[in-house]
Amino acid sequence: GAGVSQTPSNKVTEKGKYVELRCDPISGHTALYWYRQSLGQGPEFLIYFQGTGAADDSGLPNDRFFAVRPEGSVSTLKIQRTERGDSAVYLCASSPNPSGSANEQFFGPGTRLTVL
Amino acid sequence: QKEVEQNSGPLSVPEGAIASLNCTYSDRGSQSFFWYRQYSGKSPELIMSIYSNGDKEDGRFTAQLNKASQYVSLLIRDSQPSDSATYLCAVRYGSARQLTFGSGTQLTVLP
């Protein structure tokens, strides 16, 4: 079946602009996660959704970052007033059973964000 | 602060050898452990998960978990050049749902 998809694959923007990154999880997966990865580092957690609600947003770095998942499927990560330090690969993952011990997460291809 | 530590490498092994990748974690309350493979310019791909002490084998891959020592490892037998990638260790701590990742170990398998 289809995996996690993310659009756009690349986004170049200017400092101060607003961007939206989209994630479409694996069909039937109730849990959705956003991470971001900088060069040479592992992914860092941003926010986790269970259904429509943000169950844990403790990883969001500041209030310029916001994410929604209005119908419990597709999610959008929104970044206001982008800064050069926001440049990274933004990864989305989904899992079928977040409350189980497994919680295996499957990643999408990522969106590479470059803030000039 | 919960941490996951990996030797960044690079680790080089000859084709056909066993590659051994190691990971330590800081919290004894950790529940689940995962190994991801990440090719350059690509996203992480799940290759193994392990939840109980001991070994878990899947093809050429064996994950080993020792919760008392807070240590998890990945062995790759009969290493192939196509195994050359960065291997990320990830841990799910306690009741959290998100994963905490190490910075990865870069593996090169020399033909």
mmCIF file of C-alpha atoms in Angstrom:
data_model
loop_
_atom_site.group_PDB
_atom_site.id
_atom_site.type_symbol
_atom_site.label_atom_id
_atom_site.label_comp_id
_atom_site.label_asym_id
_atom_site.label_seq_id
_atom_site.Cartn_x
_atom_site.Cartn_y
_atom_site.Cartn_z
ATOM 1 C CA GLY A 1 0.000 0.000 0.000
ATOM 2 C CA ALA A 2 0.940 3.649 -0.191
ATOM 3 C CA GLY A 3 3.357 5.009 2.349
ATOM 4 C CA VAL A 4 3.470 8.375 4.052
ATOM 5 C CA SER A 5 3.553 11.196 1.541
ATOM 6 C CA GLN A 6 4.764 14.751 2.065
ATOM 7 C CA THR A 7 4.528 17.842 -0.074
ATOM 8 C CA PRO A 8 6.352 19.789 -1.247
ATOM 9 C CA SER A 9 9.576 17.804 -1.414
ATOM 10 C CA ASN A 10 11.549 21.042 -1.412
ATOM 11 C CA LYS A 11 10.620 24.518 -0.282
ATOM 12 C CA VAL A 12 12.799 27.589 -0.595
ATOM 13 C CA THR A 13 11.548 30.722 1.085
ATOM 14 C CA GLU A 14 12.789 34.053 2.277
ATOM 15 C CA LYS A 15 13.339 35.001 5.882
ATOM 16 C CA GLY A 16 10.137 36.300 7.429
ATOM 17 C CA LYS A 17 7.779 34.435 5.100
ATOM 18 C CA TYR A 18 5.074 31.935 6.064
ATOM 19 C CA VAL A 19 5.230 28.291 4.946
ATOM 20 C CA GLU A 20 2.970 25.283 5.113
ATOM 21 C CA LEU A 21 4.171 21.697 4.898
ATOM 22 C CA ARG A 22 1.738 18.881 4.267
ATOM 23 C CA CYS A 23 1.716 15.260 5.391
ATOM 24 C CA ASP A 24 -0.597 12.466 4.288
ATOM 25 C CA PRO A 25 -0.168 9.434 6.600
ATOM 26 C CA ILE A 26 -0.581 5.769 5.801
ATOM 27 C CA SER A 27 -4.270 4.960 5.492
ATOM 28 C CA GLY A 28 -5.684 3.747 8.794
ATOM 29 C CA HIS A 29 -2.839 5.063 10.925
ATOM 30 C CA THR A 30 -4.294 7.084 13.776
ATOM 31 C CA ALA A 31 -1.070 8.559 15.102
ATOM 32 C CA LEU A 32 0.924 11.167 13.228
ATOM 33 C CA TYR A 33 4.250 12.720 14.199
ATOM 34 C CA TRP A 34 6.312 15.636 12.956
ATOM 35 C CA TYR A 35 10.076 15.643 13.364
ATOM 36 C CA ARG A 36 12.795 17.792 11.911
ATOM 37 C CA GLN A 37 16.298 16.730 11.038
ATOM 38 C CA SER A 38 19.365 18.883 10.665
ATOM 39 C CA LEU A 39 22.480 17.735 8.841
ATOM 40 C CA GLY A 40 24.423 15.152 10.800
ATOM 41 C CA GLN A 41 21.754 14.788 13.467
ATOM 42 C CA GLY A 42 18.949 12.380 14.171
ATOM 43 C CA PRO A 43 15.331 13.488 13.809
ATOM 44 C CA GLU A 44 14.038 15.697 16.630
ATOM 45 C CA PHE A 45 10.448 15.435 17.760
ATOM 46 C CA LEU A 46 8.125 18.378 17.191
ATOM 47 C CA ILE A 47 4.512 17.317 17.712
ATOM 48 C CA TYR A 48 2.323 14.213 17.928
ATOM 49 C CA PHE A 49 -1.334 13.854 16.937
ATOM 50 C CA GLN A 50 -3.694 11.136 18.041
ATOM 51 C CA GLY A 51 -6.702 11.553 15.791
ATOM 52 C CA THR A 52 -7.512 15.236 15.351
ATOM 53 C CA GLY A 53 -5.950 16.514 18.545
ATOM 54 C CA ALA A 54 -2.369 17.414 19.299
ATOM 55 C CA ALA A 55 -1.590 14.989 22.102
ATOM 56 C CA ASP A 56 1.939 16.290 22.679
ATOM 57 C CA ASP A 57 3.369 19.498 21.236
ATOM 58 C CA SER A 58 6.296 19.731 23.649
ATOM 59 C CA GLY A 59 8.844 19.613 20.840
ATOM 60 C CA LEU A 60 7.676 22.735 19.031
ATOM 61 C CA PRO A 61 10.550 25.206 19.421
ATOM 62 C CA ASN A 62 8.442 28.355 19.764
ATOM 63 C CA ASP A 63 5.068 29.862 18.937
ATOM 64 C CA ARG A 64 6.002 30.448 15.308
ATOM 65 C CA PHE A 65 5.374 26.747 14.769
ATOM 66 C CA PHE A 66 1.880 25.325 14.652
ATOM 67 C CA ALA A 67 0.341 22.153 13.274
ATOM 68 C CA VAL A 68 -3.187 20.969 12.576
ATOM 69 C CA ARG A 69 -4.908 17.728 11.646
ATOM 70 C CA PRO A 70 -8.560 18.788 11.289
ATOM 71 C CA GLU A 71 -10.029 15.523 10.011
ATOM 72 C CA GLY A 72 -7.672 13.076 11.666
ATOM 73 C CA SER A 73 -5.806 12.246 8.476
ATOM 74 C CA VAL A 74 -3.785 14.882 6.596
ATOM 75 C CA SER A 75 -1.717 17.218 8.743
ATOM 76 C CA THR A 76 -0.217 20.613 7.981
ATOM 77 C CA LEU A 77 2.791 22.071 9.762
ATOM 78 C CA LYS A 78 2.764 25.844 9.647
ATOM 79 C CA ILE A 79 5.754 28.062 10.277
ATOM 80 C CA GLN A 80 5.316 31.814 10.611
ATOM 81 C CA ARG A 81 8.018 34.457 10.185
ATOM 82 C CA THR A 82 10.562 31.897 9.075
ATOM 83 C CA GLU A 83 14.150 32.267 10.201
ATOM 84 C CA ARG A 84 17.335 30.907 8.654
ATOM 85 C CA GLY A 85 17.651 28.544 11.633
ATOM 86 C CA ASP A 86 14.403 26.851 10.581
ATOM 87 C CA SER A 87 16.202 25.356 7.582
ATOM 88 C CA ALA A 88 16.084 21.580 7.953
ATOM 89 C CA VAL A 89 14.347 18.491 6.615
ATOM 90 C CA TYR A 90 10.877 18.208 8.108
ATOM 91 C CA LEU A 91 9.814 14.593 8.463
ATOM 92 C CA CYS A 92 6.366 13.204 9.046
ATOM 93 C CA ALA A 93 5.747 9.718 10.426
ATOM 94 C CA SER A 94 2.652 7.696 11.189
ATOM 95 C CA SER A 95 1.949 4.628 13.263
ATOM 96 C CA PRO A 96 -1.060 2.329 13.523
ATOM 97 C CA ASN A 97 -1.173 1.755 17.249
ATOM 98 C CA PRO A 98 0.375 4.439 19.421
ATOM 99 C CA SER A 99 -0.809 2.909 22.676
ATOM 100 C CA GLY A 100 0.798 -0.431 22.045
ATOM 101 C CA SER A 101 4.306 -1.293 23.071
ATOM 102 C CA ALA A 102 5.370 -1.416 19.461
ATOM 103 C CA ASN A 103 4.535 2.052 18.178
ATOM 104 C CA GLU A 104 6.494 1.407 15.018
ATOM 105 C CA GLN A 105 6.679 4.669 13.113
ATOM 106 C CA PHE A 106 7.007 4.911 9.349
ATOM 107 C CA PHE A 107 8.487 8.013 7.818
ATOM 108 C CA GLY A 108 7.611 9.963 4.726
ATOM 109 C CA PRO A 109 10.225 11.277 2.306
ATOM 110 C CA GLY A 110 10.452 14.638 4.063
ATOM 111 C CA THR A 111 10.284 18.261 3.009
ATOM 112 C CA ARG A 112 13.590 20.062 2.717
ATOM 113 C CA LEU A 113 13.006 23.641 3.865
ATOM 114 C CA THR A 114 15.574 26.291 3.019
ATOM 115 C CA VAL A 115 15.171 29.772 4.428
ATOM 116 C CA LEU A 116 17.305 32.339 2.633
ATOM 117 C CA GLN B 1 17.268 15.020 29.733
ATOM 118 C CA LYS B 2 16.715 11.753 28.001
ATOM 119 C CA GLU B 3 19.551 10.944 25.639
ATOM 120 C CA VAL B 4 20.481 8.345 23.072
ATOM 121 C CA GLU B 5 24.166 7.985 22.318
ATOM 122 C CA GLN B 6 25.741 6.455 19.260
ATOM 123 C CA ASN B 7 29.285 6.399 17.964
ATOM 124 C CA SER B 8 29.082 8.660 14.926
ATOM 125 C CA GLY B 9 31.714 6.655 13.051
ATOM 126 C CA PRO B 10 32.424 6.377 10.281
ATOM 127 C CA LEU B 11 32.560 2.619 10.653
ATOM 128 C CA SER B 12 34.093 0.723 7.758
ATOM 129 C CA VAL B 13 33.871 -3.039 7.297
ATOM 130 C CA PRO B 14 34.801 -5.259 4.342
ATOM 131 C CA GLU B 15 32.095 -6.920 2.314
ATOM 132 C CA GLY B 16 30.965 -10.163 3.932
ATOM 133 C CA ALA B 17 32.016 -9.147 7.443
ATOM 134 C CA ILE B 18 29.805 -8.533 10.472
ATOM 135 C CA ALA B 19 29.042 -4.899 11.198
ATOM 136 C CA SER B 20 28.316 -4.082 14.846
ATOM 137 C CA LEU B 21 26.483 -0.879 15.722
ATOM 138 C CA ASN B 22 25.985 0.211 19.306
ATOM 139 C CA CYS B 23 23.645 2.513 21.175
ATOM 140 C CA THR B 24 23.225 3.491 24.823
ATOM 141 C CA TYR B 25 20.298 5.297 26.389
ATOM 142 C CA SER B 26 19.851 7.247 29.573
ATOM 143 C CA ASP B 27 16.495 6.230 31.021
ATOM 144 C CA ARG B 28 15.723 2.840 32.558
ATOM 145 C CA GLY B 29 12.023 3.487 31.941
ATOM 146 C CA SER B 30 12.479 3.021 28.216
ATOM 147 C CA GLN B 31 9.936 0.763 26.579
ATOM 148 C CA SER B 32 10.766 0.198 22.949
ATOM 149 C CA PHE B 33 13.857 0.364 20.802
ATOM 150 C CA PHE B 34 14.220 0.782 17.085
ATOM 151 C CA TRP B 35 16.877 0.762 14.412
ATOM 152 C CA TYR B 36 16.394 2.849 11.301
ATOM 153 C CA ARG B 37 18.535 2.931 8.186
ATOM 154 C CA GLN B 38 18.948 6.224 6.364
ATOM 155 C CA TYR B 39 20.552 6.486 2.966
ATOM 156 C CA SER B 40 22.066 9.824 2.048
ATOM 157 C CA GLY B 41 19.354 12.273 1.037
ATOM 158 C CA LYS B 42 16.560 9.868 1.993
ATOM 159 C CA SER B 43 14.290 9.505 5.008
ATOM 160 C CA PRO B 44 14.718 6.935 7.811
ATOM 161 C CA GLU B 45 13.541 3.410 7.047
ATOM 162 C CA LEU B 46 12.578 1.084 9.921
ATOM 163 C CA ILE B 47 14.609 -2.123 9.872
ATOM 164 C CA MET B 48 14.261 -3.578 13.389
ATOM 165 C CA SER B 49 12.328 -3.111 16.605
ATOM 166 C CA ILE B 50 12.983 -4.815 19.940
ATOM 167 C CA TYR B 51 11.136 -4.627 23.248
ATOM 168 C CA SER B 52 12.463 -7.451 25.440
ATOM 169 C CA ASN B 53 15.920 -8.327 26.698
ATOM 170 C CA GLY B 54 17.849 -10.665 24.450
ATOM 171 C CA ASP B 55 18.288 -11.089 20.737
ATOM 172 C CA LYS B 56 15.873 -10.651 17.875
ATOM 173 C CA GLU B 57 16.857 -11.855 14.425
ATOM 174 C CA ASP B 58 15.435 -10.828 11.050
ATOM 175 C CA GLY B 59 17.357 -12.083 8.060
ATOM 176 C CA ARG B 60 20.893 -10.706 8.176
ATOM 177 C CA PHE B 61 20.000 -8.345 11.024
ATOM 178 C CA THR B 62 20.116 -9.111 14.747
ATOM 179 C CA ALA B 63 19.095 -6.613 17.400
ATOM 180 C CA GLN B 64 20.346 -7.149 20.941
ATOM 181 C CA LEU B 65 18.855 -5.480 24.014
ATOM 182 C CA ASN B 66 20.260 -5.341 27.533
ATOM 183 C CA LYS B 67 18.030 -3.152 29.698
ATOM 184 C CA ALA B 68 20.201 -3.562 32.799
ATOM 185 C CA SER B 69 23.148 -2.044 30.931
ATOM 186 C CA GLN B 70 20.895 0.355 28.976
ATOM 187 C CA TYR B 71 22.426 -0.859 25.769
ATOM 188 C CA VAL B 72 21.020 -1.878 22.398
ATOM 189 C CA SER B 73 22.999 -3.045 19.401
ATOM 190 C CA LEU B 74 22.486 -4.029 15.787
ATOM 191 C CA LEU B 75 24.530 -6.704 14.058
ATOM 192 C CA ILE B 76 24.558 -6.957 10.286
ATOM 193 C CA ARG B 77 25.880 -10.274 9.023
ATOM 194 C CA ASP B 78 27.362 -10.780 5.562
ATOM 195 C CA SER B 79 27.556 -7.015 5.072
ATOM 196 C CA GLN B 80 26.955 -5.779 1.541
ATOM 197 C CA PRO B 81 27.934 -2.474 -0.100
ATOM 198 C CA SER B 82 24.199 -1.728 -0.265
ATOM 199 C CA ASP B 83 24.186 -1.682 3.560
ATOM 200 C CA SER B 84 26.307 1.482 3.453
ATOM 201 C CA ALA B 85 24.137 4.091 5.163
ATOM 202 C CA THR B 86 23.630 5.909 8.444
ATOM 203 C CA TYR B 87 22.010 3.773 11.118
ATOM 204 C CA LEU B 88 19.835 5.579 13.631
ATOM 205 C CA CYS B 89 18.976 4.192 17.047
ATOM 206 C CA ALA B 90 15.648 5.379 18.480
ATOM 207 C CA VAL B 91 14.092 4.899 21.905
ATOM 208 C CA ARG B 92 10.567 5.367 23.174
ATOM 209 C CA TYR B 93 10.752 6.541 26.778
ATOM 210 C CA GLY B 94 8.113 5.635 29.324
ATOM 211 C CA SER B 95 4.613 6.700 28.352
ATOM 212 C CA ALA B 96 5.785 9.043 25.622
ATOM 213 C CA ARG B 97 4.714 8.232 22.088
ATOM 214 C CA GLN B 98 7.486 10.049 20.272
ATOM 215 C CA LEU B 99 10.895 8.601 19.585
ATOM 216 C CA THR B 100 14.188 10.023 20.779
ATOM 217 C CA PHE B 101 16.919 9.461 18.225
ATOM 218 C CA GLY B 102 20.668 9.215 18.411
ATOM 219 C CA SER B 103 22.724 11.144 15.907
ATOM 220 C CA GLY B 104 23.428 7.985 13.899
ATOM 221 C CA THR B 105 26.414 5.857 12.950
ATOM 222 C CA GLN B 106 27.685 6.077 9.382
ATOM 223 C CA LEU B 107 28.511 2.622 8.034
ATOM 224 C CA THR B 108 30.561 1.978 4.913
ATOM 225 C CA VAL B 109 30.855 -1.550 3.529
ATOM 226 C CA LEU B 110 33.896 -1.803 1.298
ATOM 227 C CA PRO B 111 33.641 -4.077 -1.764
#
